[in-house]
Short mmCIF file of C-alpha atoms in Angstrom, two decimals:
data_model
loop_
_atom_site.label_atom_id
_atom_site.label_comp_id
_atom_site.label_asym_id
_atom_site.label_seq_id
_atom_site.Cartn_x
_atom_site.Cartn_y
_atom_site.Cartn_z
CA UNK A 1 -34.04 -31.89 16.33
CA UNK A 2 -35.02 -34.73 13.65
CA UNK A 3 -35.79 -31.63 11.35
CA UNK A 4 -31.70 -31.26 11.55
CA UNK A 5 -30.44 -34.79 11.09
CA UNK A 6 -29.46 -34.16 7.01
CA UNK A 7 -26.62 -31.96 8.51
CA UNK A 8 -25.06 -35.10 9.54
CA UNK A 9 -24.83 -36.31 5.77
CA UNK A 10 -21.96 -36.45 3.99
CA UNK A 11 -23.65 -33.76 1.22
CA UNK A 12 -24.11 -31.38 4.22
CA UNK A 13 -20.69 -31.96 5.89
CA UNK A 14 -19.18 -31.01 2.85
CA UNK A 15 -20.66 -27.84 2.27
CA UNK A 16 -20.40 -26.77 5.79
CA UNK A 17 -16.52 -27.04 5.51
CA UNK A 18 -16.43 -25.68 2.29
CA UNK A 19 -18.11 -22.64 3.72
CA UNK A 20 -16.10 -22.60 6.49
CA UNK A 21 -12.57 -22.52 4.66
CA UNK A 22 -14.26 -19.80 2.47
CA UNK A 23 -15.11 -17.39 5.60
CA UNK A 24 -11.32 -18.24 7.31
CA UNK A 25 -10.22 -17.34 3.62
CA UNK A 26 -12.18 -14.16 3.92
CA UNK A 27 -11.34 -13.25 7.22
CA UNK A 28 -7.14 -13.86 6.40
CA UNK A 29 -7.46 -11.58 3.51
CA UNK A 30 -9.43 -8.87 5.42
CA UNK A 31 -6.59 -8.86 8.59
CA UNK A 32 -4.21 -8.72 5.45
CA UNK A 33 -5.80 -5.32 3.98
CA UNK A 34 -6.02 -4.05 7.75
CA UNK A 35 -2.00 -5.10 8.19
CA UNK A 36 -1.50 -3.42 4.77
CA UNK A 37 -3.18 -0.35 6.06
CA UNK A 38 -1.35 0.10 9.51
CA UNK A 39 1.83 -0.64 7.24
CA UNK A 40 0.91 2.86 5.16
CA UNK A 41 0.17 4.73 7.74
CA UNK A 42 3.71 4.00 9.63
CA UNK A 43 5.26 4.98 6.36
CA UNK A 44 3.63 8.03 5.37
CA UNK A 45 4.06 9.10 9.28
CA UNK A 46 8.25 8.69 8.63
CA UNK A 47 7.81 10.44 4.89
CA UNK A 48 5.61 13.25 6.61
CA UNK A 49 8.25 13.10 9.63
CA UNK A 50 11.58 12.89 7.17
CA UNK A 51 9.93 15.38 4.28
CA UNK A 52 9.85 18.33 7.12
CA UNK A 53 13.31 18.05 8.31
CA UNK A 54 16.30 20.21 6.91
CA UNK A 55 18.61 18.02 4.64
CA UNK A 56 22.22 16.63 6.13
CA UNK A 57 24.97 15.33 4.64
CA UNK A 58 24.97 12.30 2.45
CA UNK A 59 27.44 10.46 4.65
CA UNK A 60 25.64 10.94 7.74
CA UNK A 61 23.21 8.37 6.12
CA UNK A 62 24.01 6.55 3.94
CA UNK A 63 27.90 4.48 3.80
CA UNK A 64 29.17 1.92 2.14
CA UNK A 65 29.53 -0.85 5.22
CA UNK A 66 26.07 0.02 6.58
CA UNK A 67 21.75 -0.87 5.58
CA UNK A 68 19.45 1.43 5.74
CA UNK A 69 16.88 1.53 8.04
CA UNK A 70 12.98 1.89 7.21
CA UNK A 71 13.25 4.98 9.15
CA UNK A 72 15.96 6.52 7.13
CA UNK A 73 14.14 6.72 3.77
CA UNK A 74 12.77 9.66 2.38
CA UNK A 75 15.25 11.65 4.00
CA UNK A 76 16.36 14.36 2.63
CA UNK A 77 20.42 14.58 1.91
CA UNK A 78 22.59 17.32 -0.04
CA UNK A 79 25.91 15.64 -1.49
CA UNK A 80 29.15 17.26 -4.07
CA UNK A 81 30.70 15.32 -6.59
CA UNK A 82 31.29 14.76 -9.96
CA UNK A 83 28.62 12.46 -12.31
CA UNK A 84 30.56 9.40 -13.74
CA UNK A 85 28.55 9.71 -17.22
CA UNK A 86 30.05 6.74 -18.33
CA UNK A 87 28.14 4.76 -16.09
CA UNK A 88 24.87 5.52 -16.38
CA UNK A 89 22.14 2.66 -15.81
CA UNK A 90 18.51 2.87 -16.90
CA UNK A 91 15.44 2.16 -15.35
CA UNK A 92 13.27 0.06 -17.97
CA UNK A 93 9.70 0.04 -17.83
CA UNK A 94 8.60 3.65 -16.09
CA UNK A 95 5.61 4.86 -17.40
CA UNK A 96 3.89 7.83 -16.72
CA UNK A 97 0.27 8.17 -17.51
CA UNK A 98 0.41 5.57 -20.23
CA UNK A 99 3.42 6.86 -21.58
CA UNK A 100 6.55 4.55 -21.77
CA UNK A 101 9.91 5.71 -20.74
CA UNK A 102 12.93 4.80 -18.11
CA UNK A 103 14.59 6.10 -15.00
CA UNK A 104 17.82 7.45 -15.64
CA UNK A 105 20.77 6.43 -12.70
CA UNK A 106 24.12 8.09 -12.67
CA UNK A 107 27.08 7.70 -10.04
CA UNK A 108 27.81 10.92 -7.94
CA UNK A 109 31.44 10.41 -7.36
CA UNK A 110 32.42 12.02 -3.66
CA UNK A 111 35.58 13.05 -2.54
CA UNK A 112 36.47 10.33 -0.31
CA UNK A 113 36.20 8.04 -3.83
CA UNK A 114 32.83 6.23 -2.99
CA UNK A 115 29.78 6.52 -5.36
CA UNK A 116 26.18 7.50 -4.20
CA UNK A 117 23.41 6.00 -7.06
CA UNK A 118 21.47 9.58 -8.06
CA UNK A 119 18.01 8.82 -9.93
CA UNK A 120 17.68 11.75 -12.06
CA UNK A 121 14.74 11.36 -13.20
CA UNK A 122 12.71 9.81 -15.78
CA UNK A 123 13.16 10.24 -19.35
CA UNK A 124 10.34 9.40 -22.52
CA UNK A 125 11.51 6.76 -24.87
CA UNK A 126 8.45 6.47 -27.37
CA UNK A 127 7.37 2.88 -27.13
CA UNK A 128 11.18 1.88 -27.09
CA UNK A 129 14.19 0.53 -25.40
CA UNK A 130 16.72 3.38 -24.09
CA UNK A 131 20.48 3.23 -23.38
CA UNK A 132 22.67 5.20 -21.64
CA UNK A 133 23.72 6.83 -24.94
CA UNK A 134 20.09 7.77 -25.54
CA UNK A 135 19.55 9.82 -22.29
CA UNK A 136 20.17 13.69 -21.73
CA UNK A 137 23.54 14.27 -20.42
CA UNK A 138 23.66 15.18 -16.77
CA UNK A 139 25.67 18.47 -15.71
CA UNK A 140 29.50 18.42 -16.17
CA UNK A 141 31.93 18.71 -13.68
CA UNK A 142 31.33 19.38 -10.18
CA UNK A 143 27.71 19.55 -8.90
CA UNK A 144 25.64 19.89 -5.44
CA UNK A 145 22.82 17.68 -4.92
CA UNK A 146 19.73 17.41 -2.94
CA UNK A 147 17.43 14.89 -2.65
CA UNK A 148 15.63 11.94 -0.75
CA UNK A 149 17.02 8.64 0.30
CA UNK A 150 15.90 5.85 -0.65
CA UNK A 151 16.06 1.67 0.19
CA UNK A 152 17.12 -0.83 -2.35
CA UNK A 153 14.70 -2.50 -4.15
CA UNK A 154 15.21 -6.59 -4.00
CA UNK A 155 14.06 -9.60 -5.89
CA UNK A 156 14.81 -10.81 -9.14
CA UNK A 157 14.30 -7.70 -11.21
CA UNK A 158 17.25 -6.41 -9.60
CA UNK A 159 19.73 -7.95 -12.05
CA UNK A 160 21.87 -5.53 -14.25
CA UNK A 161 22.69 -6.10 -17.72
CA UNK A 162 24.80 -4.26 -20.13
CA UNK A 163 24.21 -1.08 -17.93
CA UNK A 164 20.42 -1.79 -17.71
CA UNK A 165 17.96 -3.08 -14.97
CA UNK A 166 14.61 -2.94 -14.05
CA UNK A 167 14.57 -1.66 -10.26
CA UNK A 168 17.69 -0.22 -8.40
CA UNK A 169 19.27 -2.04 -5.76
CA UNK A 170 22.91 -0.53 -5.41
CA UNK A 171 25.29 -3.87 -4.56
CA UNK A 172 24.51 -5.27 -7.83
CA UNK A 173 24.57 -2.18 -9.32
CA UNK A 174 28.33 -1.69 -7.78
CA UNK A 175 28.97 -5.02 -8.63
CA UNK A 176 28.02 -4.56 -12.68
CA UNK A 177 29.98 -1.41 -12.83
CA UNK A 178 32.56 -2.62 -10.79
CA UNK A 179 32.51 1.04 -8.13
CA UNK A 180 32.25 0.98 -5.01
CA UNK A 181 28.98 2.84 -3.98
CA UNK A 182 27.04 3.39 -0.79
CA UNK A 183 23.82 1.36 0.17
CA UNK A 184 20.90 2.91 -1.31
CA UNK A 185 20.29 5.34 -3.84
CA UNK A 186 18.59 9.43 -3.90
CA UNK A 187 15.85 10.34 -6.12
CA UNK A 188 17.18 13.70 -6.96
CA UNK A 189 15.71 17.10 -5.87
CA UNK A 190 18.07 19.58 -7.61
CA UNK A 191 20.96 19.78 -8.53
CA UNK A 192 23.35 22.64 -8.93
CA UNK A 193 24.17 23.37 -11.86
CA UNK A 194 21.24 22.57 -13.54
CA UNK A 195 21.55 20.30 -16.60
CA UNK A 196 20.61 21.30 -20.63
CA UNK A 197 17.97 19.21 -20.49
CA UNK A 198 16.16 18.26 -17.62
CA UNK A 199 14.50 15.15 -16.83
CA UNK A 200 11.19 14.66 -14.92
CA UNK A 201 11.21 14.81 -11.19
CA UNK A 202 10.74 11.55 -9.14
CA UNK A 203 7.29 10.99 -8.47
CA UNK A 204 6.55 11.16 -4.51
CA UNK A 205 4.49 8.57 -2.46
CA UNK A 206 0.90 10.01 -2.40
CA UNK A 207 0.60 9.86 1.58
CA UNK A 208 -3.30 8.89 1.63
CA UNK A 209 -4.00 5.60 3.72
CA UNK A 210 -5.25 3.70 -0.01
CA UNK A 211 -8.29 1.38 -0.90
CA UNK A 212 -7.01 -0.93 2.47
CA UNK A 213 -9.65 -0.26 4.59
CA UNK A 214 -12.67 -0.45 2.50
CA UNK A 215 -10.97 -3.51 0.95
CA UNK A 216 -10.79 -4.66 4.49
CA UNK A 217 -14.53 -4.29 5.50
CA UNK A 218 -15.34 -6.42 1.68
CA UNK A 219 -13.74 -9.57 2.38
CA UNK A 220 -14.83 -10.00 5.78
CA UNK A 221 -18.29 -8.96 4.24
CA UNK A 222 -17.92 -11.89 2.17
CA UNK A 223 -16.96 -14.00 4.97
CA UNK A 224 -20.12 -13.18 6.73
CA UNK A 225 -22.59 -13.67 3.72
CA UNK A 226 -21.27 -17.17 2.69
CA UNK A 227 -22.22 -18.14 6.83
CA UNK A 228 -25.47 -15.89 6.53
CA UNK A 229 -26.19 -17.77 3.19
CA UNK A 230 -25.60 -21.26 4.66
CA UNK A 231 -27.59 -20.62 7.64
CA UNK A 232 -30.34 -19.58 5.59
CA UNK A 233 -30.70 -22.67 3.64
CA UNK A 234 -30.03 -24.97 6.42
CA UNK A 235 -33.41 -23.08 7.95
CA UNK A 236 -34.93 -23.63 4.49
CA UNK A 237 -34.11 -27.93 4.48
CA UNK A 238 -35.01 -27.60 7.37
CA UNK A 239 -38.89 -26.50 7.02
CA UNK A 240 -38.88 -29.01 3.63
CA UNK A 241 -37.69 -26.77 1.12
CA UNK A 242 -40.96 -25.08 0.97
CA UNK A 243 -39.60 -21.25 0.39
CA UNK A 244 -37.70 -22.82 -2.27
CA UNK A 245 -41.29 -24.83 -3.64
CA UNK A 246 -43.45 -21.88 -3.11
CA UNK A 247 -40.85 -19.54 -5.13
CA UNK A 248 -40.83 -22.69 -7.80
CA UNK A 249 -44.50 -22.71 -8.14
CA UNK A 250 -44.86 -18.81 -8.33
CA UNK A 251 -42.41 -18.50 -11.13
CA UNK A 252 -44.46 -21.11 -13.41
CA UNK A 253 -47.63 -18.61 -13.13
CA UNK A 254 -51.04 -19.09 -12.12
CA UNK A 255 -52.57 -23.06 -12.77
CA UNK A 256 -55.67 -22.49 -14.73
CA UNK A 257 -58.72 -23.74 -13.54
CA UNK A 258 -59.55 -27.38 -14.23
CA UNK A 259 -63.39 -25.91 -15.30
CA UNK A 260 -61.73 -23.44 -17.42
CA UNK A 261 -59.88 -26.10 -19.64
CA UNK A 262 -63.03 -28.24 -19.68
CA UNK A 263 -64.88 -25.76 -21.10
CA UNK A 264 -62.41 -24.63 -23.80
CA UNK A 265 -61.93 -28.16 -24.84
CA UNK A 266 -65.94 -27.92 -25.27
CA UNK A 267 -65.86 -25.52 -27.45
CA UNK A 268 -62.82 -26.90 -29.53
#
């Protein structure tokens, strides 16, 4: 075991850990991909489950003194009202293959007086801002809707100003327009009447299971080749360093012969 003893060293010790924290690194961020993974395939299960059934009511989903469960999104929901044009809230920063443009967000005033948030759809703004003036009109007086339910977004980007915000989240959105809506918002289907100008439908979650899993299998691939890779030069001190020489010595080329340089120098 005398062969071993420079593992005890402080050089040694601190690779060692070093390689060890990079492996447990690995290995977290594998699990992670793998959790990531399980977590798309529970949600593409309730889009597949909530896609297939017929649509109900708004109000048998979504209130105003009530969250949303993870289960109830992507629902599908039919509601009548009247838009409140004046309003509207955009979206920013929806692009679509490259292409800049915002998410347009009207009211859907119910009869009981409440609000339900309708994403309409996205609009192009050519490499500018957009306001509510900007956007196509939606249809006047009343209309029946169909579409999907869908969770508030959270987090910073959240915040509305002057009728503006970068992801929808419905209490501040009630709160800057001063309405009282229900929790969560519908990406539109249809709508009946249709509009003069249409907007772009709401992109749907592709429902394939993502990169996760191959993602997965790299990091803890990584884990294993930093151990594999100290192993194999703790085998290599361990012998002298001699693959390490031998590789050395191959790399300068061939040593001439010492009768070969005597007899050049001869002839100089």
């Amino acid at each position: 075991m005398r062969r071993f003893r420079f593992l005890l060293t402080r050089r040694w010790i601190v690779f060692l850990l070093v390689v060890i924290l990079l492996a447990w690194v690995a290995w977290r961020l594998g699990e992670w991909q793998f959790h990531r993974l399980e977590e798309r395939k529970v949600r593409n299960a309730i889009v597949e489950r909530n896609e297939s059934r017929a649509p109900v009511p708004v109000t048998d989903v979504m209130t105003t003194d009530s969250p949303l469960g993870a289960a109830d999104e992507w629902k599908r929901v039919t509601a009548t009202g009247t838009y409140a044009v004046e309003d509207t809230v955009v979206v920013r920063y929806r692009t679509r293959e490259g292409a800049a443009g915002v998410d347009v967000v009207v009211p859907l005033v119910l009869v009981d007086g409440a609000s339900v948030l309708v994403d309409r759809g996205w609009f192009a703004t050519q490499n500018r801002g957009a306001t509510p003036d900007d956007v196509p009109a939606p249809p006047a007086g009343e209309v029946t809707i169909e579409g999907w339910v869908r969770l508030d977004a959270t987090g910073d980007s959240t915040q509305v100003t002057e009728q503006s915000t970068r992801s929808i989240n419905s209490e501040r959105i009630g709160e800057a327009l001063d309405r009282e809506v229900v929790t969560g918002f519908v990406d539109l289907r249809s709508e009946s009447p249709a509009a003069d100008e249409e907007l772009l439908p709401v992109e749907l979650p592709e429902l394939d299971n993502g990169p996760h899993f191959f993602y997965g299998l790299q990091w803890w691939f990584f884990g294993l080749l930093a151990l594999f890779g100290f192993g194999y030069l703790v085998y290599d001190e361990a012998r002298g360093g001699r693959g390490m020489v031998r590789g050395s010595r191959r790399s300068q080329g061939p040593e001439q012969p010492t009768v070969d340089r005597e007899h050049h120098a001869a002839h100089e």
